mmCIF file of C-alpha atoms in Angstrom:
data_model
loop_
_atom_site.group_PDB
_atom_site.id
_atom_site.type_symbol
_atom_site.label_atom_id
_atom_site.label_comp_id
_atom_site.label_asym_id
_atom_site.label_seq_id
_atom_site.Cartn_x
_atom_site.Cartn_y
_atom_site.Cartn_z
ATOM 1 C CA MET A 1 -0.350 0.152 -0.127
ATOM 2 C CA HIS A 2 1.791 3.085 -0.893
ATOM 3 C CA GLY A 3 0.202 6.972 -0.911
ATOM 4 C CA GLU A 4 -0.028 8.036 2.899
ATOM 5 C CA SER A 5 1.972 8.325 6.039
ATOM 6 C CA SER A 6 2.418 5.226 8.481
ATOM 7 C CA MET A 7 1.673 7.446 11.366
ATOM 8 C CA TRP A 8 -2.007 8.216 9.927
ATOM 9 C CA TYR A 9 -2.616 4.523 8.699
ATOM 10 C CA PRO A 10 -2.975 2.037 11.839
ATOM 11 C CA MET A 11 -1.320 -0.747 10.556
ATOM 12 C CA ARG A 12 -0.276 -2.397 14.021
ATOM 13 C CA TYR A 13 -3.236 -4.884 14.626
ATOM 14 C CA LYS A 14 -2.029 -4.870 18.297
ATOM 15 C CA ALA A 15 -3.085 -1.007 18.220
ATOM 16 C CA LEU A 16 -6.714 -1.957 16.587
ATOM 17 C CA ALA A 17 -7.138 -4.583 19.403
ATOM 18 C CA ASP A 18 -6.147 -1.991 21.998
ATOM 19 C CA ILE A 19 -8.440 0.706 20.793
ATOM 20 C CA ARG A 20 -11.417 -1.678 20.746
ATOM 21 C CA TYR A 21 -11.280 -2.352 24.275
ATOM 22 C CA ALA A 22 -10.459 1.476 25.492
ATOM 23 C CA ALA A 23 -13.155 2.598 23.748
ATOM 24 C CA LEU A 24 -16.084 0.386 24.892
ATOM 25 C CA ILE A 25 -17.309 1.464 27.770
ATOM 26 C CA PRO A 26 -17.857 5.526 26.561
ATOM 27 C CA THR A 27 -19.418 3.907 23.161
ATOM 28 C CA VAL A 28 -21.710 2.061 25.077
ATOM 29 C CA MET A 29 -22.971 4.083 27.515
ATOM 30 C CA PHE A 30 -23.704 7.389 25.201
ATOM 31 C CA THR A 31 -24.851 5.266 22.641
ATOM 32 C CA ALA A 32 -27.346 3.331 25.218
ATOM 33 C CA PHE A 33 -28.573 7.248 26.060
ATOM 34 C CA ALA A 34 -29.180 7.792 22.974
ATOM 35 C CA LEU A 35 -31.203 5.284 21.970
ATOM 36 C CA LEU A 36 -33.434 6.010 25.131
ATOM 37 C CA MET A 37 -33.797 9.481 23.752
ATOM 38 C CA VAL A 38 -34.939 8.551 20.711
ATOM 39 C CA ALA A 39 -37.443 6.096 22.196
ATOM 40 C CA LEU A 40 -38.902 8.669 24.372
ATOM 41 C CA ARG A 41 -38.994 11.020 21.087
ATOM 42 C CA TRP A 42 -41.330 8.535 19.472
ATOM 43 C CA CYS A 43 -43.326 7.862 22.996
ATOM 44 C CA CYS A 44 -44.028 11.544 22.661
ATOM 45 C CA ARG A 45 -44.855 11.018 19.103
ATOM 46 C CA ILE A 46 -46.780 8.369 19.359
ATOM 47 C CA CYS A 47 -48.569 8.631 22.796
ATOM 48 C CA CYS A 48 -48.292 12.378 23.967
ATOM 49 C CA ARG A 49 -49.723 12.942 19.741
ATOM 50 C CA SER A 50 -47.307 16.595 19.621
ATOM 51 C CA ALA A 51 -47.257 15.920 15.832
ATOM 52 C CA LYS A 52 -47.756 13.825 13.065
ATOM 53 C CA VAL A 53 -44.461 11.459 12.430
ATOM 54 C CA GLY A 54 -42.031 13.317 10.119
ATOM 55 C CA PRO A 55 -39.228 12.188 7.728
ATOM 56 C CA GLU A 56 -36.711 13.446 10.560
ATOM 57 C CA ASP A 57 -37.952 10.776 12.694
ATOM 58 C CA TYR A 58 -37.049 7.987 10.763
ATOM 59 C CA LEU A 59 -33.594 9.699 10.043
ATOM 60 C CA VAL A 60 -32.675 10.260 13.115
ATOM 61 C CA THR A 61 -33.914 6.635 14.264
ATOM 62 C CA ALA A 62 -31.746 5.359 11.156
ATOM 63 C CA ALA A 63 -29.137 7.390 12.638
ATOM 64 C CA VAL A 64 -28.935 5.894 16.215
ATOM 65 C CA VAL A 65 -29.712 2.163 14.878
ATOM 66 C CA LYS A 66 -26.922 2.221 12.113
ATOM 67 C CA PHE A 67 -24.230 3.931 14.694
ATOM 68 C CA GLY A 68 -25.584 1.673 17.377
ATOM 69 C CA VAL A 69 -25.106 -1.673 15.424
ATOM 70 C CA ASP A 70 -21.814 -1.026 13.636
ATOM 71 C CA GLY A 71 -20.318 0.053 16.965
ATOM 72 C CA ALA A 72 -21.701 -3.076 18.428
ATOM 73 C CA ALA A 73 -19.945 -5.280 15.584
ATOM 74 C CA ILE A 74 -16.910 -3.026 15.982
ATOM 75 C CA GLN A 75 -16.704 -3.788 19.848
ATOM 76 C CA ARG A 76 -17.636 -7.693 19.218
ATOM 77 C CA ASP A 77 -15.693 -10.075 21.024
ATOM 78 C CA ASP A 78 -15.324 -12.569 18.307
ATOM 79 C CA ALA A 79 -13.351 -11.348 16.017
ATOM 80 C CA ASP A 80 -9.586 -12.740 16.054
ATOM 81 C CA PRO A 81 -7.189 -9.591 16.629
ATOM 82 C CA SER A 82 -4.428 -11.824 14.869
ATOM 83 C CA SER A 83 -6.465 -10.816 12.157
ATOM 84 C CA ARG A 84 -5.119 -7.580 10.709
ATOM 85 C CA SER A 85 -7.297 -7.784 7.832
ATOM 86 C CA THR A 86 -10.638 -8.382 10.263
ATOM 87 C CA MET A 87 -9.802 -5.233 11.910
ATOM 88 C CA LEU A 88 -9.184 -3.331 9.031
ATOM 89 C CA LYS A 89 -12.568 -4.292 7.818
ATOM 90 C CA LEU A 90 -14.532 -3.527 11.051
ATOM 91 C CA ALA A 91 -12.385 0.076 11.062
ATOM 92 C CA LEU A 92 -13.664 0.667 7.598
ATOM 93 C CA ALA A 93 -17.180 -0.184 8.510
ATOM 94 C CA GLN A 94 -16.727 1.915 11.645
ATOM 95 C CA ALA A 95 -15.519 5.294 9.620
ATOM 96 C CA ILE A 96 -18.419 4.721 6.949
ATOM 97 C CA SER A 97 -21.057 4.014 9.728
ATOM 98 C CA TYR A 98 -19.903 7.273 11.355
ATOM 99 C CA HIS A 99 -19.965 9.482 8.226
ATOM 100 C CA LEU A 100 -23.478 8.102 7.650
ATOM 101 C CA ALA A 101 -24.872 8.657 11.165
ATOM 102 C CA ARG A 102 -23.670 11.908 11.536
ATOM 103 C CA ASN A 103 -25.438 12.959 8.459
ATOM 104 C CA LEU A 104 -28.511 11.454 8.955
ATOM 105 C CA VAL A 105 -28.756 13.361 12.188
ATOM 106 C CA LYS A 106 -27.730 16.799 10.595
ATOM 107 C CA ALA A 107 -30.558 16.057 7.803
ATOM 108 C CA SER A 108 -33.222 15.295 10.859
ATOM 109 C CA LEU A 109 -32.296 18.931 12.428
ATOM 110 C CA ILE A 110 -32.855 20.759 9.209
ATOM 111 C CA LEU A 111 -36.087 18.914 8.193
ATOM 112 C CA GLN A 112 -36.886 19.577 11.966
ATOM 113 C CA TYR A 113 -35.825 23.730 11.391
ATOM 114 C CA MET A 114 -38.034 23.338 7.867
ATOM 115 C CA ARG A 115 -41.426 22.167 9.572
ATOM 116 C CA LEU A 116 -41.005 24.499 13.102
ATOM 117 C CA PHE A 117 -40.134 27.507 10.557
ATOM 118 C CA SER A 118 -42.037 27.266 7.853
ATOM 119 C CA VAL A 119 -43.428 30.509 7.076
ATOM 120 C CA ILE A 120 -40.169 32.013 7.618
ATOM 121 C CA SER A 121 -38.790 32.004 3.761
ATOM 122 C CA PRO A 122 -35.198 33.049 4.858
ATOM 123 C CA VAL A 123 -34.706 30.076 7.337
ATOM 124 C CA VAL A 124 -36.621 28.039 4.760
ATOM 125 C CA TRP A 125 -33.783 28.757 1.934
ATOM 126 C CA ALA A 126 -31.442 28.206 4.491
ATOM 127 C CA CYS A 127 -32.222 24.935 5.078
ATOM 128 C CA TYR A 128 -32.444 24.152 1.498
ATOM 129 C CA GLY A 129 -28.915 24.768 1.133
ATOM 130 C CA LEU A 130 -27.951 23.399 3.905
ATOM 131 C CA PHE A 131 -29.408 19.631 3.102
ATOM 132 C CA VAL A 132 -27.639 19.644 -0.125
ATOM 133 C CA LEU A 133 -24.448 20.704 1.478
ATOM 134 C CA THR A 134 -25.033 17.747 3.990
ATOM 135 C CA LEU A 135 -25.602 14.898 1.122
ATOM 136 C CA GLY A 136 -22.542 16.448 -0.766
ATOM 137 C CA ALA A 137 -20.755 16.107 2.664
ATOM 138 C CA ALA A 138 -22.286 12.512 3.205
ATOM 139 C CA ALA A 139 -21.349 11.330 -0.144
ATOM 140 C CA TRP A 140 -17.291 12.688 0.632
ATOM 141 C CA GLY A 141 -17.576 10.919 4.026
ATOM 142 C CA VAL A 142 -19.353 7.060 2.596
ATOM 143 C CA PHE A 143 -17.015 7.408 -0.721
ATOM 144 C CA GLY A 144 -14.086 8.819 0.275
ATOM 145 C CA ASN A 145 -13.838 6.007 2.774
ATOM 146 C CA ILE A 146 -14.904 2.862 0.188
ATOM 147 C CA PHE A 147 -12.710 3.824 -2.526
ATOM 148 C CA PHE A 148 -10.182 5.413 -0.377
ATOM 149 C CA CYS A 149 -7.934 2.654 -1.862
ATOM 150 C CA ASP A 150 -7.784 1.449 -5.564
ATOM 151 C CA PRO A 151 -8.424 -1.973 -5.821
ATOM 152 C CA VAL A 152 -10.928 -1.448 -2.838
ATOM 153 C CA ARG A 153 -9.744 -4.911 -1.665
ATOM 154 C CA SER A 154 -6.024 -3.567 -0.942
ATOM 155 C CA TYR A 155 -7.607 -1.342 2.405
ATOM 156 C CA TRP A 156 -7.792 -4.528 4.376
ATOM 157 C CA ASP A 157 -5.493 -6.605 2.284
ATOM 158 C CA VAL A 158 -1.870 -5.438 2.840
ATOM 159 C CA THR A 159 -0.703 -8.298 0.288
ATOM 160 C CA LEU A 160 -2.784 -6.704 -2.803
ATOM 161 C CA PRO A 161 -0.749 -4.309 -4.594
ATOM 162 C CA GLY A 162 -2.364 -0.762 -5.021
ATOM 163 C CA THR A 163 -2.377 2.984 -3.936
ATOM 164 C CA CYS A 164 -4.081 5.015 -1.603
ATOM 165 C CA MET A 165 -5.249 8.544 -1.041
ATOM 166 C CA VAL A 166 -3.232 10.409 1.874
ATOM 167 C CA GLU A 167 -5.331 9.916 4.983
ATOM 168 C CA GLU A 168 -3.964 13.089 6.086
ATOM 169 C CA LYS A 169 -5.791 15.146 3.911
ATOM 170 C CA ARG A 170 -9.013 13.120 3.429
ATOM 171 C CA PHE A 171 -9.437 13.193 7.331
ATOM 172 C CA TRP A 172 -9.252 16.932 7.609
ATOM 173 C CA SER A 173 -11.639 17.546 4.441
ATOM 174 C CA SER A 174 -14.475 15.492 5.983
ATOM 175 C CA SER A 175 -13.490 17.180 9.594
ATOM 176 C CA VAL A 176 -13.855 20.686 8.719
ATOM 177 C CA ILE A 177 -17.024 20.276 6.298
ATOM 178 C CA GLY A 178 -18.235 18.514 9.216
ATOM 179 C CA ILE A 179 -17.428 21.003 11.824
ATOM 180 C CA VAL A 180 -18.716 23.834 9.230
ATOM 181 C CA LEU A 181 -22.120 22.440 8.867
ATOM 182 C CA ASP A 182 -22.365 21.987 12.453
ATOM 183 C CA PHE A 183 -22.092 25.304 13.513
ATOM 184 C CA ALA A 184 -24.070 26.509 10.676
ATOM 185 C CA ILE A 185 -27.462 24.354 12.009
ATOM 186 C CA TRP A 186 -26.531 25.511 15.380
ATOM 187 C CA LEU A 187 -26.366 29.157 14.750
ATOM 188 C CA LEU A 188 -29.218 29.017 12.019
ATOM 189 C CA PRO A 189 -32.267 29.423 14.417
ATOM 190 C CA ALA A 190 -30.332 31.726 16.895
ATOM 191 C CA PRO A 191 -31.765 35.118 15.383
ATOM 192 C CA VAL A 192 -35.515 33.948 15.335
ATOM 193 C CA VAL A 193 -35.216 32.202 18.659
ATOM 194 C CA GLY A 194 -33.457 35.278 20.508
ATOM 195 C CA ARG A 195 -36.788 37.487 19.602
ATOM 196 C CA LEU A 196 -38.769 35.322 21.219
ATOM 197 C CA ARG A 197 -40.707 36.390 24.698
ATOM 198 C CA LEU A 198 -40.643 33.399 26.659
ATOM 199 C CA PRO A 199 -41.331 32.826 30.514
ATOM 200 C CA LYS A 200 -38.162 32.146 32.270
ATOM 201 C CA ARG A 201 -38.609 28.433 33.105
ATOM 202 C CA GLN A 202 -38.797 27.566 28.876
ATOM 203 C CA LYS A 203 -36.006 29.761 28.364
ATOM 204 C CA MET A 204 -33.745 28.151 30.287
ATOM 205 C CA GLY A 205 -34.632 24.949 28.985
ATOM 206 C CA LEU A 206 -34.521 26.410 25.268
ATOM 207 C CA MET A 207 -30.888 27.775 26.264
ATOM 208 C CA VAL A 208 -30.033 24.357 27.816
ATOM 209 C CA VAL A 209 -31.012 22.445 24.352
ATOM 210 C CA PHE A 210 -28.821 25.320 22.844
ATOM 211 C CA GLY A 211 -26.044 24.627 25.087
ATOM 212 C CA LEU A 212 -25.825 21.119 24.153
ATOM 213 C CA GLY A 213 -25.799 22.080 20.459
ATOM 214 C CA GLY A 214 -22.958 23.900 21.087
ATOM 215 C CA PHE A 215 -21.362 21.477 22.763
ATOM 216 C CA VAL A 216 -21.572 18.833 19.883
ATOM 217 C CA CYS A 217 -19.703 21.291 18.131
ATOM 218 C CA ALA A 218 -17.251 21.892 20.406
ATOM 219 C CA ILE A 219 -17.077 17.978 20.702
ATOM 220 C CA THR A 220 -16.349 17.720 16.706
ATOM 221 C CA LEU A 221 -13.615 20.840 16.898
ATOM 222 C CA LEU A 222 -11.999 18.758 19.982
ATOM 223 C CA ARG A 223 -11.800 15.137 18.008
ATOM 224 C CA LEU A 224 -10.109 16.813 15.271
ATOM 225 C CA ILE A 225 -7.364 18.463 17.460
ATOM 226 C CA LEU A 226 -6.979 15.594 19.334
ATOM 227 C CA VAL A 227 -6.261 13.039 16.538
ATOM 228 C CA TYR A 228 -4.576 15.351 14.682
ATOM 229 C CA TYR A 229 -2.048 15.837 17.249
ATOM 230 C CA THR A 230 -2.211 12.405 19.061
ATOM 231 C CA ALA A 231 -1.055 10.846 15.173
ATOM 232 C CA HIS A 232 1.625 13.406 14.935
ATOM 233 C CA GLN A 233 3.365 12.317 18.044
ATOM 234 C CA GLY A 234 3.245 8.786 16.325
ATOM 235 C CA GLU A 235 0.501 7.376 19.367
ATOM 236 C CA VAL A 236 -1.587 5.682 16.730
ATOM 237 C CA THR A 237 -3.491 3.401 19.759
ATOM 238 C CA LYS A 238 -4.277 6.654 21.454
ATOM 239 C CA ALA A 239 -5.292 8.505 18.319
ATOM 240 C CA GLY A 240 -7.661 6.185 17.331
ATOM 241 C CA THR A 241 -9.288 5.307 20.697
ATOM 242 C CA TYR A 242 -9.870 9.574 20.718
ATOM 243 C CA ALA A 243 -11.246 9.011 17.561
ATOM 244 C CA ILE A 244 -13.604 5.918 18.044
ATOM 245 C CA ILE A 245 -14.419 7.841 21.685
ATOM 246 C CA PHE A 246 -15.346 11.401 20.530
ATOM 247 C CA SER A 247 -17.114 10.079 17.341
ATOM 248 C CA SER A 248 -19.577 7.918 19.623
ATOM 249 C CA ILE A 249 -20.275 11.597 22.077
ATOM 250 C CA GLU A 250 -20.289 13.808 19.233
ATOM 251 C CA ILE A 251 -23.302 11.354 17.295
ATOM 252 C CA ASN A 252 -25.234 10.370 20.126
ATOM 253 C CA LEU A 253 -25.361 13.954 21.779
ATOM 254 C CA ALA A 254 -26.344 14.971 18.475
ATOM 255 C CA ILE A 255 -29.097 12.397 18.709
ATOM 256 C CA SER A 256 -30.285 13.187 21.742
ATOM 257 C CA CYS A 257 -29.888 17.018 21.015
ATOM 258 C CA ALA A 258 -32.508 16.252 18.096
ATOM 259 C CA SER A 259 -34.738 14.333 20.265
ATOM 260 C CA VAL A 260 -35.179 16.710 23.088
ATOM 261 C CA LEU A 261 -36.581 19.385 20.552
ATOM 262 C CA VAL A 262 -39.834 17.495 20.253
ATOM 263 C CA MET A 263 -40.197 16.286 23.803
ATOM 264 C CA LYS A 264 -42.254 19.332 24.909
ATOM 265 C CA PRO A 265 -45.530 17.611 24.918
ATOM 266 C CA LEU A 266 -43.730 14.518 27.186
ATOM 267 C CA PHE A 267 -42.458 17.340 29.772
ATOM 268 C CA ALA A 268 -45.748 19.136 29.768
ATOM 269 C CA ARG A 269 -47.848 15.726 30.826
ATOM 270 C CA PHE A 270 -45.012 14.000 33.088
ATOM 271 C CA LEU A 271 -42.948 17.328 34.700
ATOM 272 C CA PRO A 272 -45.406 20.140 34.007
ATOM 273 C CA ALA A 273 -43.659 22.428 36.452
ATOM 274 C CA LEU A 274 -41.186 22.541 33.864
ATOM 275 C CA ILE A 275 -42.944 23.862 30.812
ATOM 276 C CA SER A 276 -45.603 26.367 31.817
ATOM 277 C CA GLU A 277 -47.393 28.360 34.787
ATOM 278 C CA GLN A 278 -50.747 28.194 33.268
ATOM 279 C CA PRO A 279 -52.778 25.318 31.465
ATOM 280 C CA LEU A 280 -52.397 25.182 27.791
ATOM 281 C CA THR A 281 -54.746 23.417 25.506
ATOM 282 C CA ALA A 282 -52.606 21.045 22.256
ATOM 283 C CA ALA A 283 -54.349 23.405 20.029
ATOM 284 C CA GLU A 284 -53.340 27.032 22.105
ATOM 285 C CA ASP A 285 -49.583 25.333 21.504
ATOM 286 C CA ALA A 286 -49.511 24.904 18.185
ATOM 287 C CA ARG A 287 -51.120 28.263 17.807
ATOM 288 C CA THR A 288 -48.758 30.345 19.826
ATOM 289 C CA CYS A 289 -45.847 28.506 18.667
ATOM 290 C CA ARG A 290 -46.989 29.880 14.796
ATOM 291 C CA ALA A 291 -47.251 33.203 16.467
ATOM 292 C CA LEU A 292 -44.105 33.001 18.195
ATOM 293 C CA THR A 293 -41.985 31.958 14.126
ATOM 294 C CA GLY A 294 -43.912 34.913 12.407
ATOM 295 C CA LEU A 295 -47.062 33.626 11.337
ATOM 296 C CA HIS A 296 -49.426 36.827 12.519
ATOM 297 C CA LEU A 297 -52.113 36.084 10.119
ATOM 298 C CA LEU A 298 -55.237 33.493 10.614
ATOM 299 C CA THR A 299 -55.221 30.950 8.952
ATOM 300 C CA ILE A 300 -57.544 27.767 7.518
ATOM 301 C CA ALA A 301 -55.364 25.619 9.858
ATOM 302 C CA VAL A 302 -55.556 27.702 12.898
ATOM 303 C CA ALA A 303 -59.544 28.415 12.224
ATOM 304 C CA GLU A 304 -59.656 24.981 12.351
ATOM 305 C CA GLU A 305 -57.908 24.350 15.566
ATOM 306 C CA GLU A 306 -60.159 26.950 17.290
ATOM 307 C CA GLU A 307 -63.089 25.188 15.841
ATOM 308 C CA GLU A 308 -61.446 22.093 17.130
ATOM 309 C CA GLU A 309 -60.858 23.589 20.554
ATOM 310 C CA LYS A 310 -64.428 24.784 20.778
ATOM 311 C CA ASN A 311 -66.119 21.492 20.670
ATOM 312 C CA THR A 312 -63.304 19.710 22.995
ATOM 313 C CA PRO A 313 -64.737 19.389 26.582
ATOM 314 C CA ASP A 314 -63.127 20.709 29.024
ATOM 315 C CA GLU A 315 -62.062 17.275 30.620
ATOM 316 C CA GLU A 316 -60.161 16.415 27.552
ATOM 317 C CA ARG A 317 -57.947 19.838 27.928
ATOM 318 C CA ARG A 318 -54.004 18.745 28.053
ATOM 319 C CA ASP A 319 -53.226 20.741 30.538
ATOM 320 C CA THR A 320 -49.623 21.633 31.489
ATOM 321 C CA LEU A 321 -50.099 22.465 34.976
ATOM 322 C CA VAL A 322 -51.263 20.597 38.251
ATOM 323 C CA GLU A 323 -53.623 22.928 39.079
ATOM 324 C CA SER A 324 -55.223 23.579 42.645
ATOM 325 C CA ASN A 325 -59.337 23.645 42.855
ATOM 326 C CA THR A 326 -59.297 27.255 43.392
ATOM 327 C CA PHE A 327 -56.966 28.159 40.808
ATOM 328 C CA SER A 328 -59.242 25.984 37.954
ATOM 329 C CA GLN A 329 -62.397 27.127 39.369
ATOM 330 C CA ARG A 330 -61.513 30.641 38.982
ATOM 331 C CA ILE A 331 -59.841 30.870 35.210
ATOM 332 C CA ALA A 332 -60.991 27.389 33.399
ATOM 333 C CA VAL A 333 -64.139 27.929 31.773
ATOM 334 C CA PRO A 334 -63.893 31.931 31.548
ATOM 335 C CA LYS A 335 -60.409 31.581 30.298
ATOM 336 C CA ALA A 336 -61.876 29.762 27.364
ATOM 337 C CA ALA A 337 -64.727 32.067 26.756
ATOM 338 C CA LYS A 338 -62.338 34.901 26.362
ATOM 339 C CA ARG A 339 -60.368 33.112 24.039
ATOM 340 C CA ALA A 340 -62.994 32.182 22.069
ATOM 341 C CA LYS A 341 -64.088 35.840 21.584
ATOM 342 C CA LYS A 342 -61.277 37.104 21.398
ATOM 343 C CA GLY A 343 -58.797 35.204 18.996
ATOM 344 C CA TRP A 344 -55.631 33.509 19.734
ATOM 345 C CA ARG A 345 -53.734 36.841 18.974
ATOM 346 C CA ALA A 346 -55.117 37.961 22.074
ATOM 347 C CA SER A 347 -53.543 35.455 24.271
ATOM 348 C CA LYS A 348 -50.554 37.365 26.434
ATOM 349 C CA ARG A 349 -48.816 33.787 26.759
ATOM 350 C CA ASN A 350 -46.265 32.885 24.895
ATOM 351 C CA THR A 351 -44.596 29.402 24.941
ATOM 352 C CA MET A 352 -42.275 27.131 23.150
#
């Protein structure tokens, strides 16, 4: 094999075996956490009926399944540590899995933005652009690894003559593209969210979600720096361990962040004090969200929701607060009557 520095290509099977065991615990922990978050996401979609299941739900599920299954294959014990060919095949599978999962999560977040900010044209067009760039990044990450060597088989069969790309250049290009897209997706909704007037609790919750997104960006940047530095120090095992551990943290935290964005109805049902200080119906929640994201004119959909709310008995309301008897007696019926008369724009409560 030719065409790249030995410090960037883990030729020693012992290094690959050591990486497998050193990266096992953090990989399993963060993958289990991401799997739990995706399960709660589906519980929210199906049980709480917060919104229709969209393509972003399937994409983030595919990401956690793909990364989890391939990660389990890499950590399995039945692989013969003395087989360099087997270890290199697993390393290639992990690289492809990483790029697929990373870009599936990005696509899921972009589709969520398009659904939430569908009435704000600049954000929608920016989402289209980011989606195209994400597809390009996924193609480069996947096919750049598959066709890293010519012939492809020479990647894991070191006895076969062939040529390979320079791994350092490929690593830098895919990492920088991923970091730029991460920061772009993280900062895209910031101007809109910054204009929202929310209760203190909800604003703090939103800050936590955005803080988690910023942490994912920081992990991606830290992964690039640590892997590059240790590889140039000749510490192949440590570089590979950093790559796998921080890849796992990055992907699984991104999956968790994408899932938390749709879990408000679940929190409203089981932790109502964290969400709102007043009872709120599902129709009110949807109307207010549209208002906060820029839709200030009544639409046919909003009119239908108002009609549905009027016909819904009080006992079927989805309350986001455990009310005291005196509080419910004082506001339940009069507030509903006032909202029916004045329309949703007269409401002073803002939620997210």
